[in-house]
Amino acid sequence: MHLALALCGALALAAAPASKPTPIPATPYQQFKLPNGLNVILSEDHTAPIVGVDVHYDVGSKDEKPGRTGFAHLFEHLMFQGSEHLAKGEADRLIENVGGGANGATSQDQTVYWEQVPSNALEQALFIESDRMGWLLPTLDQAKLDNQREVVKNERRQSYEMQPYGTAFIELMANVWDPEFPYHWLPIGSHEDLTAATLQDVRDFFKRWYGPNNASLAIAGDFDPAEARRLVEKWFGAIPASPPPDHRAPSPKPIAGEKRVTIEDEVELPRVYVAWQSPRAFAADDAALDLLADVLADGKSARLVKRLVMDERIAQNVSAGQQSELLAGTFLVVATPKPGQTVEKLLGEIDQEIERLKREPPQPEELERAVNKTESGAVFSLEPVGGFGGRAATLNRYWFQTGDPGYFPKDIARYRQVTPEDVRAAAARWLKKDARVVLTVKPRATAAKETK
């Protein structure tokens, strides 16, 4: 899901009767652009003496090419290795000394860096982010590249290759998307491509994507807007713009027929993944499929959970989700059978429930519950002004995805306007048996023997 709301709507949502939704007030914000192209969003809120700083760069694995995968994520690591005026570890020390927090992440679509600090430490956070943006290259050398290349390779091993079912998603995406489409690979990249990366490659990557004209800075929380603007101009104004970024937007090739894929892993129980191509973020049917996933698998009363886990007790767990990105989306159902049960039985019953939803719309109360969960979950996730999913990050994300930092009332409306018939039609349109990938993870023979 990607619905995000402002915290100012939390009380209104909580108090609203189901029959008459209360309008959600817009989050106040100011927006301006520096001469070098940096987009800046300010959202003032004096509820607590805390401020969140979020820098979004419009670069992710969507901007990579076959043979050069993992660069965006590798560069996220390199951005924490020091810059011209901040030695390695100094940025972390500045944030920790004021009792704040900081982190970064790379997705298919964007790369994000954030700080959440006391209000009087806003300038430290802006100084850190400006030095990364404007003065990283002078300190980027072969030793740092070699070190972080190995760190990322080890992250891939620990997060995917050595995790139970860890390679399933890598295999799944490789089969859902054609090799030229950038969601074919994950942001972590491949060992081969990481090994092949040269110092000049990563320098060129920085020059292409990390300019202020390909970034947005959002500040949310307890600050004075005039002073914040002065500090932004002070620390970011001298950074030169990069050449205009060339973002490609390829169209994926549709899945032709049903693909069946089986892999083995060091696991005790098999697992089945069923995936379809689906609409990109904010496109038609995106919200309907988001709510369909909740009807299927969010909570004990959801259809697949109730049938497979609670009533028949043939599944350990089951989940569903509409994972929509900038270029396309993936609708996914995942289920693990209980010992003695088979993935074939689970798949058959999953198909029955999906086919039923294609014929008969969900009940109004099912849809209402899904909408309420979506709204309340989004509100509570935005209690912090900083951090992943916080207020500053949400303003930036909306700016990049819709061109409107204050898009959240329209986002709420997308979900509130979905009807049971919309859900049924979306299921019929997108969840076709002859256009999907069914991936099964089987216990490796050695693992199976050890459990007997």
XYZ file of N, CA, C and O in Angstrom, residues 60-186:
508
model
N 16.697 5.159 -8.670
C 16.593 3.845 -8.038
C 16.981 2.808 -9.060
O 17.553 3.122 -10.113
N 16.638 1.576 -8.783
C 16.993 0.530 -9.748
C 16.251 0.694 -11.071
O 16.645 0.120 -12.080
N 15.189 1.524 -11.103
C 14.497 1.810 -12.363
C 15.405 2.533 -13.354
O 15.156 2.537 -14.568
N 16.454 3.163 -12.845
C 17.358 3.933 -13.697
C 18.628 3.166 -14.058
O 19.553 3.734 -14.644
N 18.684 1.891 -13.713
C 19.841 1.061 -14.041
C 19.603 0.292 -15.338
O 18.493 0.279 -15.876
N 20.645 -0.343 -15.809
C 20.571 -1.129 -17.038
C 21.108 -2.528 -16.776
O 21.901 -2.731 -15.851
N 20.707 -3.499 -17.563
C 21.303 -4.835 -17.423
C 22.826 -4.751 -17.517
O 23.377 -4.044 -18.360
N 23.487 -5.463 -16.616
C 24.945 -5.411 -16.554
C 25.468 -4.334 -15.632
O 26.664 -4.312 -15.308
N 24.603 -3.430 -15.211
C 24.989 -2.361 -14.293
C 23.943 -2.233 -13.186
O 23.524 -1.140 -12.824
N 23.540 -3.363 -12.629
C 22.521 -3.350 -11.581
C 23.164 -3.161 -10.217
O 24.334 -3.469 -10.008
N 22.365 -2.634 -9.278
C 22.829 -2.445 -7.911
C 23.563 -1.144 -7.671
O 23.978 -0.870 -6.542
N 23.705 -0.294 -8.709
C 24.470 0.940 -8.556
C 23.805 1.917 -7.599
O 24.464 2.570 -6.793
N 22.473 2.079 -7.706
C 21.779 3.037 -6.844
C 21.943 2.655 -5.378
O 22.218 3.508 -4.520
N 21.799 1.377 -5.079
C 21.950 0.918 -3.695
C 23.404 1.013 -3.237
O 23.684 1.401 -2.096
N 24.341 0.675 -4.110
C 25.762 0.804 -3.768
C 26.089 2.252 -3.433
O 26.812 2.535 -2.466
N 25.533 3.175 -4.216
C 25.831 4.576 -3.946
C 25.202 5.057 -2.650
O 25.741 5.942 -1.979
N 24.064 4.498 -2.285
C 23.499 4.840 -0.973
C 24.511 4.548 0.126
O 24.705 5.344 1.052
N 25.194 3.406 0.025
C 26.222 3.063 1.011
C 27.382 4.044 0.958
O 27.890 4.492 1.997
N 27.814 4.392 -0.246
C 28.959 5.297 -0.393
C 28.657 6.678 0.170
O 29.573 7.373 0.638
N 27.402 7.085 0.174
C 27.031 8.404 0.687
C 27.222 8.503 2.205
O 27.214 9.602 2.770
N 27.389 7.369 2.873
C 27.631 7.376 4.319
C 29.110 7.236 4.656
O 29.463 7.060 5.823
N 29.984 7.303 3.658
C 31.403 7.059 3.878
C 32.231 8.321 3.989
O 33.459 8.290 3.874
N 31.587 9.437 4.208
C 32.300 10.690 4.397
C 32.296 11.543 3.146
O 32.164 11.054 2.026
N 32.441 12.850 3.354
C 32.485 13.822 2.265
C 33.587 14.816 2.574
O 34.326 14.664 3.549
N 33.708 15.852 1.758
C 34.882 16.726 1.865
C 35.016 17.398 3.230
O 36.113 17.576 3.742
N 33.889 17.750 3.855
C 33.952 18.457 5.134
C 33.489 17.599 6.315
O 33.389 18.094 7.435
N 33.193 16.336 6.045
C 32.756 15.420 7.095
C 33.458 14.079 6.907
O 33.146 13.341 5.968
N 34.392 13.773 7.771
C 35.079 12.489 7.686
C 34.101 11.357 7.948
O 33.014 11.567 8.515
N 34.496 10.166 7.541
C 33.637 9.002 7.753
C 33.262 8.866 9.229
O 34.113 8.913 10.111
N 31.973 8.714 9.499
C 31.480 8.570 10.868
C 31.132 9.874 11.545
O 30.434 9.878 12.567
N 31.589 10.993 10.986
C 31.341 12.284 11.619
C 29.870 12.689 11.529
O 29.322 13.263 12.481
N 29.224 12.398 10.417
C 27.800 12.717 10.288
C 26.976 11.966 11.329
O 26.094 12.544 11.981
N 27.268 10.681 11.494
C 26.560 9.898 12.516
C 26.807 10.464 13.910
O 25.883 10.536 14.732
N 28.047 10.877 14.173
C 28.367 11.414 15.497
C 27.596 12.701 15.770
O 27.061 12.906 16.875
N 27.499 13.584 14.765
C 26.764 14.835 14.939
C 25.298 14.572 15.284
O 24.720 15.247 16.143
N 24.690 13.607 14.614
C 23.275 13.299 14.862
C 23.090 12.618 16.212
O 22.179 12.941 16.980
N 23.959 11.651 16.528
C 23.844 10.930 17.793
C 24.068 11.856 18.987
O 23.429 11.703 20.036
N 24.970 12.827 18.847
C 25.275 13.726 19.964
C 24.105 14.617 20.353
O 24.054 15.119 21.484
N 23.173 14.836 19.441
C 21.993 15.648 19.775
C 20.785 14.774 20.073
O 19.670 15.278 20.244
N 20.988 13.456 20.108
C 19.890 12.546 20.417
C 18.975 12.268 19.248
O 17.825 11.851 19.435
N 19.457 12.461 18.025
C 18.633 12.240 16.844
C 18.866 10.890 16.207
O 19.609 10.044 16.726
N 18.247 10.675 15.073
C 18.403 9.442 14.308
C 18.531 9.767 12.838
O 18.095 10.825 12.381
N 19.128 8.843 12.093
C 19.324 9.050 10.656
C 19.437 7.709 9.966
O 19.835 6.709 10.578
N 19.100 7.690 8.668
C 19.233 6.460 7.904
C 19.028 6.784 6.424
O 18.822 7.932 6.044
N 19.081 5.746 5.617
C 18.858 5.891 4.185
C 18.340 4.589 3.615
O 18.427 3.535 4.252
N 17.797 4.639 2.402
C 17.269 3.437 1.767
C 17.174 3.657 0.266
O 17.017 4.789 -0.202
N 17.245 2.547 -0.464
C 17.108 2.571 -1.916
C 15.969 1.653 -2.320
O 15.881 0.524 -1.848
N 15.115 2.139 -3.192
C 14.018 1.323 -3.710
C 14.131 1.238 -5.225
O 15.092 1.712 -5.818
N 13.132 0.641 -5.833
C 13.108 0.605 -7.289
C 13.059 2.005 -7.881
O 13.611 2.242 -8.952
N 12.419 2.940 -7.183
C 12.142 4.245 -7.773
C 12.954 5.404 -7.208
O 13.229 6.356 -7.925
N 13.283 5.379 -5.932
C 13.966 6.518 -5.320
C 15.039 6.071 -4.331
O 15.054 4.925 -3.878
N 15.908 7.025 -4.001
C 16.876 6.849 -2.928
C 16.628 7.947 -1.904
O 16.443 9.113 -2.274
N 16.609 7.572 -0.630
C 16.165 8.471 0.430
C 17.202 8.543 1.540
O 17.779 7.515 1.925
N 17.407 9.753 2.043
C 18.234 9.969 3.237
C 17.441 10.862 4.184
O 16.804 11.826 3.742
N 17.473 10.541 5.476
C 16.686 11.337 6.413
C 17.380 11.478 7.762
O 18.236 10.663 8.138
N 16.998 12.540 8.454
C 17.398 12.777 9.838
C 16.169 13.235 10.613
O 15.313 13.947 10.066
N 16.087 12.832 11.863
C 15.084 13.376 12.784
C 15.835 13.837 14.024
O 16.485 13.027 14.695
N 15.759 15.131 14.313
C 16.591 15.736 15.345
C 15.786 16.748 16.156
O 14.716 17.199 15.716
N 16.295 17.137 17.313
C 15.668 18.257 18.029
C 15.686 19.512 17.153
O 16.553 19.677 16.290
N 14.746 20.390 17.401
C 14.589 21.563 16.538
C 15.862 22.396 16.417
O 16.163 22.933 15.348
N 16.614 22.486 17.508
C 17.807 23.332 17.473
C 18.974 22.689 16.727
O 20.048 23.285 16.622
N 18.773 21.473 16.198
C 19.829 20.802 15.432
C 19.500 20.740 13.943
O 20.151 20.005 13.195
N 18.528 21.542 13.505
C 18.162 21.523 12.090
C 19.351 21.839 11.201
O 19.556 21.193 10.167
N 20.160 22.808 11.593
C 21.273 23.205 10.721
C 22.286 22.079 10.557
O 22.842 21.902 9.464
N 22.529 21.300 11.618
C 23.454 20.167 11.476
C 22.964 19.186 10.407
O 23.743 18.707 9.588
N 21.668 18.901 10.440
C 21.125 17.951 9.475
C 21.243 18.494 8.046
O 21.606 17.759 7.116
N 20.960 19.768 7.864
C 21.068 20.360 6.527
C 22.520 20.388 6.064
O 22.809 20.152 4.875
N 23.436 20.684 6.962
C 24.857 20.672 6.619
C 25.295 19.285 6.142
O 25.983 19.141 5.131
N 24.867 18.247 6.846
C 25.230 16.878 6.475
C 24.726 16.547 5.076
O 25.479 16.049 4.226
N 23.457 16.823 4.819
C 22.890 16.459 3.522
C 23.475 17.297 2.383
O 23.670 16.798 1.274
N 23.782 18.554 2.651
C 24.375 19.387 1.600
C 25.789 18.935 1.275
O 26.203 18.969 0.105
N 26.543 18.500 2.284
C 27.914 18.062 2.022
C 27.928 16.765 1.222
O 28.787 16.566 0.358
N 26.964 15.888 1.485
C 26.843 14.679 0.675
C 26.509 15.027 -0.773
O 27.076 14.473 -1.717
N 25.576 15.937 -0.947
C 25.119 16.271 -2.284
C 26.188 17.012 -3.086
O 26.374 16.747 -4.280
N 26.877 17.925 -2.455
C 27.781 18.789 -3.197
C 29.253 18.454 -3.128
O 30.029 18.856 -4.005
N 29.667 17.708 -2.102
C 31.102 17.533 -1.886
C 31.485 16.098 -1.531
O 32.355 15.851 -0.715
N 30.832 15.159 -2.174
C 31.172 13.750 -1.954
C 32.307 13.284 -2.869
O 33.218 12.578 -2.441
N 32.255 13.683 -4.117
C 33.200 13.148 -5.108
C 34.672 13.358 -4.750
O 35.486 12.463 -5.017
N 35.072 14.499 -4.164
C 36.499 14.657 -3.854
C 37.068 13.589 -2.921
O 38.279 13.354 -2.909
N 36.185 12.939 -2.144
C 36.671 11.926 -1.192
C 36.387 10.500 -1.637
O 36.742 9.554 -0.941
N 35.730 10.332 -2.779
C 35.371 8.993 -3.247
C 36.568 8.361 -3.942
O 36.977 8.792 -5.025
N 37.143 7.339 -3.324
C 38.327 6.697 -3.889
C 38.107 5.193 -4.022
O 37.067 4.653 -3.639
N 39.121 4.524 -4.571
C 39.019 3.095 -4.823
C 38.832 2.297 -3.543
O 38.101 1.300 -3.516
N 39.500 2.718 -2.470
C 39.407 1.986 -1.204
C 37.972 1.986 -0.673
O 37.462 0.962 -0.209
N 37.295 3.142 -0.758
C 35.904 3.211 -0.294
C 35.003 2.353 -1.169
O 34.117 1.650 -0.667
N 35.230 2.411 -2.474
C 34.421 1.600 -3.374
C 34.605 0.123 -3.085
O 33.619 -0.628 -2.976
N 35.850 -0.317 -2.951
C 36.110 -1.736 -2.702
C 35.488 -2.183 -1.389
O 34.904 -3.271 -1.289
N 35.600 -1.336 -0.372
C 35.048 -1.674 0.943
C 33.538 -1.823 0.891
O 32.971 -2.821 1.359
N 32.852 -0.839 0.305
C 31.390 -0.873 0.290
C 30.839 -1.881 -0.702
O 29.746 -2.413 -0.513
N 31.592 -2.173 -1.737
C 31.188 -3.235 -2.652
C 31.080 -4.557 -1.899
O 30.117 -5.306 -2.059
N 32.057 -4.835 -1.047
C 32.027 -6.071 -0.263
C 30.924 -6.034 0.791
O 30.301 -7.056 1.079
N 30.676 -4.856 1.358
C 29.590 -4.716 2.323
C 28.247 -5.037 1.666
O 27.414 -5.760 2.226
N 28.035 -4.527 0.457
C 26.767 -4.763 -0.245
C 26.640 -6.225 -0.646
O 25.557 -6.819 -0.548
N 27.738 -6.831 -1.106
C 27.691 -8.253 -1.439
C 27.322 -9.085 -0.214
O 26.524 -10.029 -0.295
N 27.883 -8.709 0.927
C 27.566 -9.440 2.152
C 26.110 -9.207 2.565
O 25.443 -10.123 3.061
N 25.618 -7.995 2.329
C 24.205 -7.715 2.604
C 23.309 -8.596 1.738
O 22.290 -9.114 2.204
N 23.688 -8.766 0.486
C 22.902 -9.647 -0.394
C 22.911 -11.069 0.144
O 21.888 -11.755 0.155
N 24.073 -11.533 0.584
C 24.149 -12.897 1.132
C 23.267 -13.036 2.364
O 22.499 -13.998 2.497
N 23.379 -12.081 3.284
C 22.647 -12.185 4.548
C 21.145 -11.971 4.376
O 20.340 -12.623 5.036
N 20.758 -11.036 3.498
C 19.351 -10.681 3.368
C 18.585 -11.570 2.396
O 17.358 -11.674 2.480
N 19.304 -12.207 1.466
C 18.630 -13.002 0.441
C 19.152 -14.439 0.386
O 18.389 -15.386 0.584
N 20.429 -14.596 0.112
C 20.948 -15.925 -0.190
C 20.985 -16.847 1.018
O 20.857 -18.064 0.877
N 21.168 -16.287 2.224
C 21.252 -17.112 3.423
C 19.962 -17.086 4.244
O 19.896 -17.709 5.304
N 18.949 -16.383 3.756
C 17.663 -16.311 4.451
C 16.722 -17.391 3.925
O 16.669 -17.641 2.718
N 15.963 -18.048 4.789
C 14.949 -18.980 4.300
C 13.998 -18.273 3.336
O 13.517 -17.168 3.631
N 13.763 -18.859 2.194
C 12.930 -18.309 1.127
C 13.507 -17.001 0.563
O 12.832 -16.279 -0.169
N 14.755 -16.704 0.881
C 15.316 -15.395 0.539
C 15.485 -15.140 -0.937
O 15.387 -13.991 -1.386
N 15.746 -16.172 -1.725
C 15.944 -15.955 -3.159
C 14.632 -16.012 -3.947
O 14.636 -15.765 -5.151
N 13.540 -16.307 -3.260
C 12.262 -16.457 -3.972
C 11.856 -15.167 -4.667
O 11.415 -15.183 -5.827
N 11.996 -14.045 -3.989
C 11.554 -12.795 -4.590
C 12.454 -12.404 -5.753
O 11.988 -11.809 -6.738
N 13.749 -12.722 -5.662
C 14.646 -12.458 -6.788
C 14.186 -13.233 -8.008
O 14.081 -12.693 -9.122
N 13.893 -14.523 -7.818
C 13.433 -15.356 -8.924
C 12.063 -14.922 -9.428
O 11.789 -14.942 -10.633
N 11.219 -14.515 -8.506
C 9.867 -14.119 -8.888
C 9.897 -12.896 -9.799
O 9.275 -12.874 -10.865
N 10.630 -11.852 -9.393
C 10.685 -10.637 -10.208
C 11.351 -10.898 -11.557
O 10.983 -10.287 -12.571
N 12.317 -11.793 -11.568
C 12.987 -12.120 -12.830
C 12.045 -12.800 -13.810
O 12.284 -12.777 -15.022
N 10.976 -13.407 -13.297
C 10.008 -14.067 -14.165
C 8.778 -13.206 -14.455
O 8.133 -13.369 -15.486
N 8.441 -12.297 -13.555
C 7.308 -11.402 -13.787
C 7.650 -10.361 -14.847
O 6.812 -10.009 -15.680
N 8.899 -9.873 -14.837
C 9.303 -8.785 -15.734
C 10.360 -9.269 -16.716
O 11.242 -10.046 -16.364
N 10.291 -8.762 -17.940
C 11.251 -9.154 -18.959
C 12.633 -8.584 -18.638
O 12.750 -7.602 -17.891
N 13.707 -9.168 -19.160
C 15.073 -8.795 -18.773
C 15.439 -7.339 -19.006
O 16.327 -6.814 -18.326
N 14.777 -6.655 -19.945
C 15.097 -5.261 -20.213
C 14.332 -4.294 -19.313
O 14.671 -3.108 -19.244
N 13.306 -4.788 -18.639
C 12.508 -3.915 -17.782
C 13.188 -3.817 -16.417
O 13.574 -4.838 -15.835
N 13.355 -2.606 -15.855
C 14.217 -2.450 -14.678
C 13.707 -3.058 -13.382
O 14.460 -3.128 -12.414
N 12.456 -3.508 -13.313
C 12.023 -4.226 -12.116
C 12.358 -5.719 -12.205
O 12.035 -6.482 -11.289
N 12.988 -6.119 -13.283
C 13.438 -7.505 -13.457
C 14.458 -7.875 -12.380
O 14.577 -9.039 -12.004
N 15.201 -6.887 -11.885
C 16.187 -7.120 -10.823
C 15.819 -6.285 -9.594
O 15.104 -5.296 -9.681
N 16.326 -6.675 -8.443
C 16.086 -5.942 -7.207
C 17.159 -4.877 -7.018
O 18.245 -4.961 -7.593
